[in-house]
Each structure stands twice: as C-alpha cells, then as structure tokens.
Amino acid sequence: MAYNADGVNNLPPEASRKPLFARNPTCGPIVVGPCFDLRANRLHLCGMQHECEHQGDSASVHGGSVPGNPGVPAYSLTTIDPSPIPVVIAVPHAGRAYAKSLLDRMRHPAFAAPRLEDRYADLLGQAVSRRTGAALLIAHAPRAMLDLNRASDDVDWEMVGGPPADASAAPSGFGRRARSGLGLVPRRLPGLGELWKRRLDHSELAERIAAVHQPYHMALASTLETIRDRWGAALLIDLHSMPPLAARSPGERAPEFVVGDRFGASCDGGVVASAFGFFTEAARRVSHNRPYAGGYVLERHARRAEGLHCMQLEIDRTCYLDARMAEPGPGFEATIELLVGLVRRLAVDVADLGRASDRGRWRAAAE
C-alpha cells in the first residue's frame, strides 16, 4: 500500500495474492516456480504437473506509525503461513508517506524527497512476492524522515544541537555515513546541500526511532527467524534501487545490478555465486559489493552460523523506470520477470543450505 503526502492511499488497491500454482481440473496443480513438497520435505524447481501441497494462509500486518501522519503504519508485512519458500524481501527506502509537517521543513521537497527514495522499488517487491510466495516487508515511512538502513545512533548530532546527555560515548561503526550527510536522518545531498530549514528536536528524533526504526527491525528479525525455524535457513533480499553507475573503464558498460554481501560476511558464498550465475545466464551486467556492499540491515540481521543469510540487491533505475526516473517504464515488467527468476533460483539454494544444516545438527547430537 502506498500513501500520498496526506497519508491517503494513492494507488489502486493491490490485487489479491496470486496462487502459487494454477490448478488444472484434470491433471492437478501446475507448478510455475519453486514448490515445497511436504511429503518429500524439500523445495524443488518444477514446470511439470504434479501434486503439491504448499497452500497457506496469506496475511498482511501493519506496525509502527509514521509521525505526523495519524493512522499510517510505518511498515506492512505480508507472509504466507506456512512459508512456501525460505526468502524474505525487504524494501526499506521506497516509503512515500510524507507528512505535511515533514515536507514543510524541507528546503526543496519536490526535488530532494524523490532523490532520497528507491523510487517504486516497493512495486517490484510486491509483484515478486505475489508470484513467488516470498515474505514481503515494505516501509511506508520515507527515507527523508528516517533511514532504516542506518543504525539508530548513526546521527549527525549537529542536526539536533548535540548528542543527548545519556548518549553512549562510543562512536557508531557507521558514523561516516552521518558525516557524509546520509546518516539516520539525511542532512544533505550532493548538488543540493542542506535539506532542512531548521534543526531537529531530540524528542522528534526519539519519536521517529521508537515509531519507525525499532518496530521495523523487530518485525524483520522475527520474520527471518520464523522462516529459518521452518526451513533451517532463511535469506533476506534487501531490495534497493540506484542511479545509473559510471563505467569503470572506457568501452566497458556499467553494471545494472549490484549484489552486496558485506564482502562475504552476510551471506553464504554459494548463494551469492548462484545469484551471479543467474544474472550471467540472463545476459545482465552485475557487480559485487562495489559500490554498494550493504549497510546496517545486513550488519544487524545476518547471522550465517545461525542460518540467517542476507544480501543487498541494487537495481539501476533505468531498468524499470521511465526516462524521467519518475514512473514505471517500459522495462518494468521485464525487471519483475528477472527478479522472480532470481528469487526462485535462490530459494532452492537456501532450502538446500537448511537441509545440510539440519543434517549437521543431527550428526552433532548423535556424537
């Protein structure tokens, strides 16, 4: 669901979740992607007709709140119980629930606010989730209000007149982002300068953290752990978009996608390699960790030893938006198809990881 500046839904109602398979009255279900076979206790890719049992109850819950936008939730979480694939898609930077009070405080809201967004990445996530069964977490709070890919202490304290008296003396590991102007609350943008007309009050910052940051990350952690407990492993795809990158050298075409895994710290290497193999097979250009290796979301939620794997996926906005980078463009549907294929491929890999992990636990218990 998306909201305009007044907190009103400004998009057509989302279509009901599509079934994960189409039922043939004479031959049974026709599987169109990864399918969890309860009898065999395994996920498999299939395009053939066979009997599968991966139906579940779809549910959407809303949590947190957007300060200044009464009644508007900070996020929406859509899941199927039981989860048909071990994948969660999160979209932290596409929120468009701009409170009027927030826009009034911005120096150039019509220019600055869209530049901070991962424009319509949430629509990509919704379409992919409907077709794959992946859990979906979408932030409605805009990045201009609070950046969910930053630690809650990654603050440029000059924006609020200095740190609070009870602030930790230990510097944040992500403090350089705040110093660059893109901390928890963005302060400045290249080519535009300062974003705000006045400083932020300590109470306003605390409200944003309590209403947006904390509930969003609690929901993400709980969802990943629930899916991990079912499958033995879970994968978070933290979905972002990026402006077109410059080519690294003359005659070389710039990457269209960037896969970030914090240089191997946040995701199993085989899963990352599978993602690169998929993009190569699709003849799409992809980069690894440069210039985006992943931020606070991956740092906080990835625990490889516990079966929680996280990757950040950046998509060149020209792949799916129009020439003005304002609305879905001619490549929108093709990008959805590509992402659906990627999620299906990685779901199988992660399910395999989970089975191997389960076998390891049984061996350890036996010994």
Coordinates of C-alpha atoms in Angstrom, one line a residue:
M1 CA 0.0 0.0 0.0
A2 CA 1.3 3.5 -0.8
Y3 CA 0.2 6.8 0.6
N4 CA 0.4 10.4 -0.6
A5 CA 1.6 13.3 1.5
D6 CA -1.6 13.4 3.4
G7 CA -1.4 9.7 4.3
V8 CA -4.1 8.7 1.8
N9 CA -3.7 5.6 -0.3
N10 CA -2.9 7.0 -3.8
L11 CA -2.5 3.7 -5.7
P12 CA -5.2 1.3 -6.9
P13 CA -6.0 -1.4 -4.3
E14 CA -3.4 -4.2 -4.5
A15 CA -4.7 -7.2 -6.4
S16 CA -5.3 -10.2 -4.2
R17 CA -2.3 -12.5 -3.8
K18 CA -2.0 -14.8 -6.8
P19 CA -1.9 -18.5 -6.1
L20 CA 1.5 -20.1 -6.2
F21 CA 0.2 -22.6 -8.7
A22 CA -2.6 -22.8 -11.3
R23 CA -5.0 -25.7 -10.8
N24 CA -5.8 -27.9 -13.7
P25 CA -9.1 -29.6 -13.2
T26 CA -8.0 -32.8 -14.8
C27 CA -4.3 -33.0 -14.1
G28 CA -3.9 -31.3 -10.7
P29 CA -1.8 -28.2 -9.9
I30 CA 0.6 -26.9 -12.5
V31 CA 3.6 -25.6 -10.6
V32 CA 5.2 -22.4 -12.0
G33 CA 8.1 -22.0 -9.7
P34 CA 9.7 -23.4 -6.5
C35 CA 7.4 -25.7 -4.7
F36 CA 7.6 -27.2 -1.2
D37 CA 6.7 -30.8 -1.2
L38 CA 5.5 -31.7 2.2
R39 CA 5.8 -35.4 1.7
A40 CA 9.4 -35.2 0.5
N41 CA 10.3 -32.3 2.8
R42 CA 12.1 -30.5 0.1
L43 CA 11.9 -27.5 -2.2
H44 CA 12.3 -28.1 -5.9
L45 CA 12.1 -26.2 -9.2
C46 CA 9.4 -27.6 -11.4
G47 CA 7.4 -26.7 -14.5
M48 CA 5.6 -30.1 -14.7
Q49 CA 2.2 -31.1 -13.5
H50 CA 2.4 -32.9 -10.2
E51 CA 0.6 -33.0 -6.8
C52 CA 2.0 -30.4 -4.4
E53 CA 0.8 -29.1 -1.0
H54 CA 2.2 -25.7 -0.5
Q55 CA -1.0 -23.8 0.0
G56 CA -1.1 -21.5 3.1
D57 CA -2.9 -18.6 4.6
S58 CA -1.7 -15.2 3.4
A59 CA -1.8 -12.4 6.0
S60 CA -0.8 -8.8 6.0
V61 CA 0.0 -6.9 9.2
H62 CA 0.9 -3.3 9.8
G63 CA 3.1 -2.0 12.5
G64 CA 4.7 1.2 13.9
S65 CA 3.4 4.6 12.8
V66 CA 4.6 7.5 10.7
P67 CA 5.0 10.6 12.9
G68 CA 2.8 13.4 11.6
N69 CA 0.7 11.0 9.6
P70 CA -2.0 9.7 12.0
G71 CA -3.2 6.2 11.2
V72 CA -0.5 5.5 8.7
P73 CA 1.7 2.5 9.6
A74 CA 5.5 2.6 9.4
Y75 CA 5.5 -0.7 7.6
S76 CA 3.4 -3.5 6.1
L77 CA 4.4 -7.2 6.4
T78 CA 2.9 -9.8 4.1
T79 CA 3.5 -13.5 4.8
I80 CA 2.1 -16.9 4.0
D81 CA 1.8 -19.5 6.7
P82 CA 3.5 -21.9 6.3
S83 CA 6.1 -20.1 4.3
P84 CA 6.4 -21.7 0.8
I85 CA 10.0 -20.5 0.2
P86 CA 12.7 -19.5 2.7
V87 CA 13.1 -16.0 1.3
V88 CA 12.1 -12.5 2.7
I89 CA 12.1 -9.4 0.5
A90 CA 12.5 -6.1 2.4
V91 CA 12.1 -2.7 0.8
P92 CA 13.3 0.0 3.3
H93 CA 13.7 3.1 1.1
A94 CA 10.6 3.3 -1.1
G95 CA 8.3 4.9 1.5
R96 CA 6.1 7.7 0.3
A97 CA 4.0 8.5 3.4
Y98 CA 5.2 12.1 3.6
A99 CA 3.7 14.1 6.4
K100 CA 2.9 17.7 5.6
S101 CA 4.9 18.8 8.6
L102 CA 8.0 17.0 7.1
L103 CA 7.6 18.5 3.7
D104 CA 7.1 22.0 5.1
R105 CA 10.5 21.7 6.9
M106 CA 12.4 20.7 3.7
R107 CA 14.2 23.3 1.6
H108 CA 13.4 21.8 -1.7
P109 CA 10.9 18.9 -1.1
A110 CA 9.8 18.4 -4.7
F111 CA 13.4 17.8 -5.7
A112 CA 15.0 16.3 -2.6
A113 CA 12.3 13.8 -1.4
P114 CA 12.2 11.8 -4.7
R115 CA 16.0 11.7 -4.8
L116 CA 16.2 10.0 -1.5
E117 CA 13.6 7.4 -2.5
D118 CA 14.3 4.0 -4.1
R119 CA 11.5 5.0 -6.5
Y120 CA 8.8 2.4 -6.7
A121 CA 11.1 -0.5 -5.6
D122 CA 8.1 -1.4 -3.4
L123 CA 6.0 -2.1 -6.5
L124 CA 8.7 -4.5 -7.7
G125 CA 8.8 -6.2 -4.4
Q126 CA 5.0 -6.6 -4.3
A127 CA 4.9 -8.2 -7.7
V128 CA 7.7 -10.6 -7.0
S129 CA 6.3 -11.6 -3.6
R130 CA 2.9 -12.3 -5.2
R131 CA 4.4 -14.6 -7.8
T132 CA 6.9 -16.4 -5.6
G133 CA 5.4 -16.6 -2.1
A134 CA 8.3 -14.7 -0.5
A135 CA 7.6 -12.8 2.6
L136 CA 7.5 -9.1 2.0
L137 CA 8.3 -6.2 4.3
I138 CA 7.7 -2.7 3.0
A139 CA 8.5 0.5 4.8
H140 CA 6.0 3.3 4.3
A141 CA 7.9 5.9 6.3
P142 CA 10.0 7.9 3.8
R143 CA 13.8 7.8 4.0
A144 CA 13.8 11.6 4.3
M145 CA 12.2 11.1 7.8
L146 CA 14.5 8.2 8.9
D147 CA 16.8 5.8 7.1
L148 CA 16.1 2.2 8.1
N149 CA 19.5 1.1 6.7
R150 CA 21.3 3.1 9.3
A151 CA 22.0 2.3 13.0
S152 CA 19.8 4.3 15.4
D153 CA 23.0 6.1 16.7
D154 CA 24.3 6.9 13.3
V155 CA 23.3 10.5 13.8
D156 CA 24.8 13.8 12.8
W157 CA 24.3 15.4 16.2
E158 CA 24.8 18.9 14.9
M159 CA 21.3 18.5 13.4
V160 CA 19.8 18.2 16.9
G161 CA 22.1 20.6 18.8
G162 CA 24.5 18.0 20.1
P163 CA 24.1 14.4 21.5
P164 CA 21.7 13.8 24.4
A165 CA 23.2 13.6 27.9
D166 CA 22.7 9.9 28.1
A167 CA 24.2 9.1 24.7
S168 CA 27.0 6.5 24.6
A169 CA 30.5 7.8 24.3
A170 CA 31.4 5.0 21.9
P171 CA 31.2 6.2 18.3
S172 CA 28.9 4.3 15.9
G173 CA 30.6 2.0 13.4
F174 CA 28.6 3.7 10.7
G175 CA 29.3 7.3 11.8
R176 CA 31.0 8.1 8.5
R177 CA 27.6 7.9 6.8
A178 CA 26.3 10.6 9.1
R179 CA 29.3 12.8 8.5
S180 CA 28.7 12.5 4.7
G181 CA 25.1 13.8 5.2
L182 CA 23.4 10.4 4.8
G183 CA 23.0 9.2 8.4
L184 CA 19.9 8.1 10.2
V185 CA 18.2 11.3 9.2
P186 CA 19.6 12.5 5.9
R187 CA 21.1 16.0 6.2
R188 CA 22.4 17.0 2.8
L189 CA 22.5 15.8 -0.8
P190 CA 25.2 16.3 -3.5
G191 CA 24.4 19.3 -5.7
L192 CA 21.6 20.4 -3.3
G193 CA 23.2 21.0 0.0
E194 CA 21.3 21.2 3.3
L195 CA 17.9 19.6 3.2
W196 CA 16.2 21.2 6.3
K197 CA 15.2 24.7 7.3
R198 CA 15.8 24.1 11.0
R199 CA 17.3 21.7 13.4
L200 CA 15.5 18.5 14.6
D201 CA 14.4 18.3 18.3
H202 CA 15.7 15.4 20.4
S203 CA 12.1 14.5 21.1
E204 CA 11.3 14.3 17.4
L205 CA 14.3 12.0 16.7
A206 CA 13.4 9.8 19.6
E207 CA 9.8 9.5 18.4
R208 CA 10.9 8.5 14.9
I209 CA 13.2 5.8 16.3
A210 CA 10.5 4.4 18.5
A211 CA 7.7 4.6 15.9
V212 CA 9.6 3.6 12.8
H213 CA 13.1 2.1 13.3
Q214 CA 12.5 -0.2 16.3
P215 CA 9.3 -1.8 15.1
Y216 CA 10.5 -2.3 11.5
H217 CA 13.7 -4.1 12.6
M218 CA 11.8 -6.2 15.2
A219 CA 9.4 -7.3 12.5
L220 CA 12.2 -8.2 10.1
A221 CA 14.1 -10.1 12.8
S222 CA 11.1 -12.1 13.8
T223 CA 10.1 -12.9 10.3
L224 CA 13.6 -14.2 9.4
E225 CA 13.8 -16.3 12.5
T226 CA 10.3 -17.8 11.9
I227 CA 11.2 -18.8 8.3
R228 CA 14.6 -20.1 9.4
D229 CA 13.0 -22.2 12.0
R230 CA 10.8 -23.8 9.3
W231 CA 13.5 -24.3 6.7
G232 CA 16.7 -24.5 8.6
A233 CA 18.0 -21.4 6.8
A234 CA 16.5 -18.1 5.5
L235 CA 17.6 -15.5 3.0
L236 CA 16.9 -11.8 3.2
I237 CA 17.0 -9.9 -0.1
D238 CA 17.2 -6.2 0.9
L239 CA 15.9 -4.5 -2.2
H240 CA 17.2 -1.1 -3.3
S241 CA 17.5 1.0 -6.5
M242 CA 20.4 3.1 -7.6
P243 CA 21.1 5.9 -10.1
P244 CA 22.9 4.7 -13.2
L245 CA 26.6 3.9 -12.4
A246 CA 29.5 5.1 -14.4
A247 CA 31.5 2.6 -16.4
R248 CA 34.8 1.6 -14.7
S249 CA 36.8 2.0 -17.8
P250 CA 36.4 3.2 -21.4
G251 CA 34.5 0.8 -23.6
E252 CA 33.1 -1.0 -20.6
R253 CA 29.3 -1.0 -19.9
A254 CA 28.3 -0.1 -16.3
P255 CA 26.7 -2.7 -14.1
E256 CA 22.9 -2.8 -14.0
F257 CA 22.8 -4.7 -10.6
V258 CA 25.0 -4.7 -7.6
V259 CA 24.9 -7.7 -5.2
G260 CA 26.2 -6.8 -1.7
D261 CA 27.1 -9.3 1.0
R262 CA 29.5 -7.2 3.1
F263 CA 32.4 -8.9 1.4
G264 CA 31.3 -12.3 2.4
A265 CA 30.2 -11.6 6.0
S266 CA 26.5 -11.7 5.5
C267 CA 25.6 -14.4 3.0
D268 CA 26.7 -17.9 2.1
G269 CA 29.2 -17.7 -0.8
G270 CA 27.3 -20.4 -2.8
V271 CA 24.1 -18.4 -2.7
V272 CA 25.9 -15.3 -3.9
A273 CA 27.6 -17.3 -6.7
S274 CA 24.2 -18.6 -7.7
A275 CA 22.9 -15.1 -8.0
F276 CA 25.8 -14.1 -10.2
G277 CA 25.3 -17.2 -12.3
F278 CA 21.6 -16.3 -12.8
F279 CA 22.4 -12.8 -13.9
T280 CA 25.1 -14.1 -16.3
E281 CA 22.7 -16.6 -17.8
A282 CA 20.2 -13.7 -18.3
A283 CA 23.0 -11.6 -20.0
R284 CA 22.7 -8.9 -17.4
R285 CA 25.6 -6.9 -16.0
V286 CA 26.3 -7.3 -12.3
S287 CA 28.9 -6.1 -9.8
H288 CA 29.8 -7.5 -6.4
N289 CA 30.0 -5.2 -3.4
R290 CA 31.1 -2.1 -5.4
P291 CA 30.0 0.5 -4.9
Y292 CA 27.3 -0.9 -2.5
A293 CA 28.4 -3.7 -0.1
G294 CA 25.3 -3.5 2.2
G295 CA 24.7 -1.4 5.3
Y296 CA 23.1 -1.6 8.7
V297 CA 20.3 -4.0 7.7
L298 CA 22.8 -6.7 6.7
E299 CA 25.1 -5.9 9.7
R300 CA 22.2 -6.3 12.1
H301 CA 20.3 -9.3 10.7
A302 CA 22.8 -11.6 9.1
R303 CA 24.0 -14.5 11.2
R304 CA 25.4 -17.0 8.9
A305 CA 26.2 -19.5 11.6
E306 CA 22.6 -19.5 12.7
G307 CA 21.2 -19.9 9.2
L308 CA 20.3 -16.3 8.6
H309 CA 21.7 -15.0 5.3
C310 CA 21.3 -11.5 3.9
M311 CA 22.2 -9.9 0.6
Q312 CA 21.5 -6.4 -0.6
L313 CA 20.4 -6.0 -4.2
E314 CA 20.7 -2.7 -6.0
I315 CA 18.9 -2.2 -9.3
D316 CA 19.7 0.5 -11.8
R317 CA 16.5 2.7 -12.0
T318 CA 16.8 2.9 -15.8
C319 CA 15.9 -0.8 -15.8
Y320 CA 12.4 -0.3 -14.6
L321 CA 11.5 3.5 -14.6
D322 CA 10.8 5.9 -17.4
A323 CA 13.3 8.4 -18.8
R324 CA 12.4 10.9 -16.1
M325 CA 13.0 8.3 -13.4
A326 CA 9.5 9.2 -12.1
E327 CA 7.1 6.4 -13.1
P328 CA 7.3 2.7 -14.1
G329 CA 8.8 2.5 -17.6
P330 CA 8.9 0.0 -20.5
G331 CA 11.4 -2.2 -18.6
F332 CA 9.2 -2.6 -15.5
E333 CA 7.6 -6.0 -16.4
A334 CA 10.9 -7.4 -17.7
T335 CA 12.6 -6.5 -14.4
I336 CA 9.8 -8.2 -12.4
E337 CA 10.3 -11.4 -14.5
L338 CA 14.0 -11.3 -13.9
L339 CA 13.6 -10.9 -10.1
V340 CA 11.0 -13.7 -10.0
G341 CA 13.5 -16.0 -11.6
L342 CA 16.3 -14.9 -9.2
V343 CA 14.1 -15.4 -6.1
R344 CA 13.1 -18.9 -7.3
R345 CA 16.7 -19.9 -8.0
L346 CA 18.0 -18.6 -4.7
A347 CA 15.0 -20.2 -2.8
V348 CA 16.2 -23.7 -3.9
D349 CA 19.8 -22.9 -2.8
V350 CA 18.8 -21.7 0.6
A351 CA 16.5 -24.7 1.1
D352 CA 19.5 -26.9 0.4
L353 CA 21.5 -25.0 3.0
G354 CA 18.8 -25.6 5.5
R355 CA 18.7 -29.3 4.9
A356 CA 22.5 -29.5 5.2
S357 CA 22.3 -27.6 8.4
D358 CA 19.7 -29.9 9.8
R359 CA 21.8 -32.9 8.9
G360 CA 24.8 -31.3 10.7
R361 CA 22.7 -30.7 13.8
W362 CA 21.6 -34.4 13.8
R363 CA 25.2 -35.6 13.5
A364 CA 26.3 -33.3 16.3
A365 CA 23.5 -34.6 18.5
A366 CA 24.4 -38.2 17.7
E367 CA 28.0 -37.6 18.6

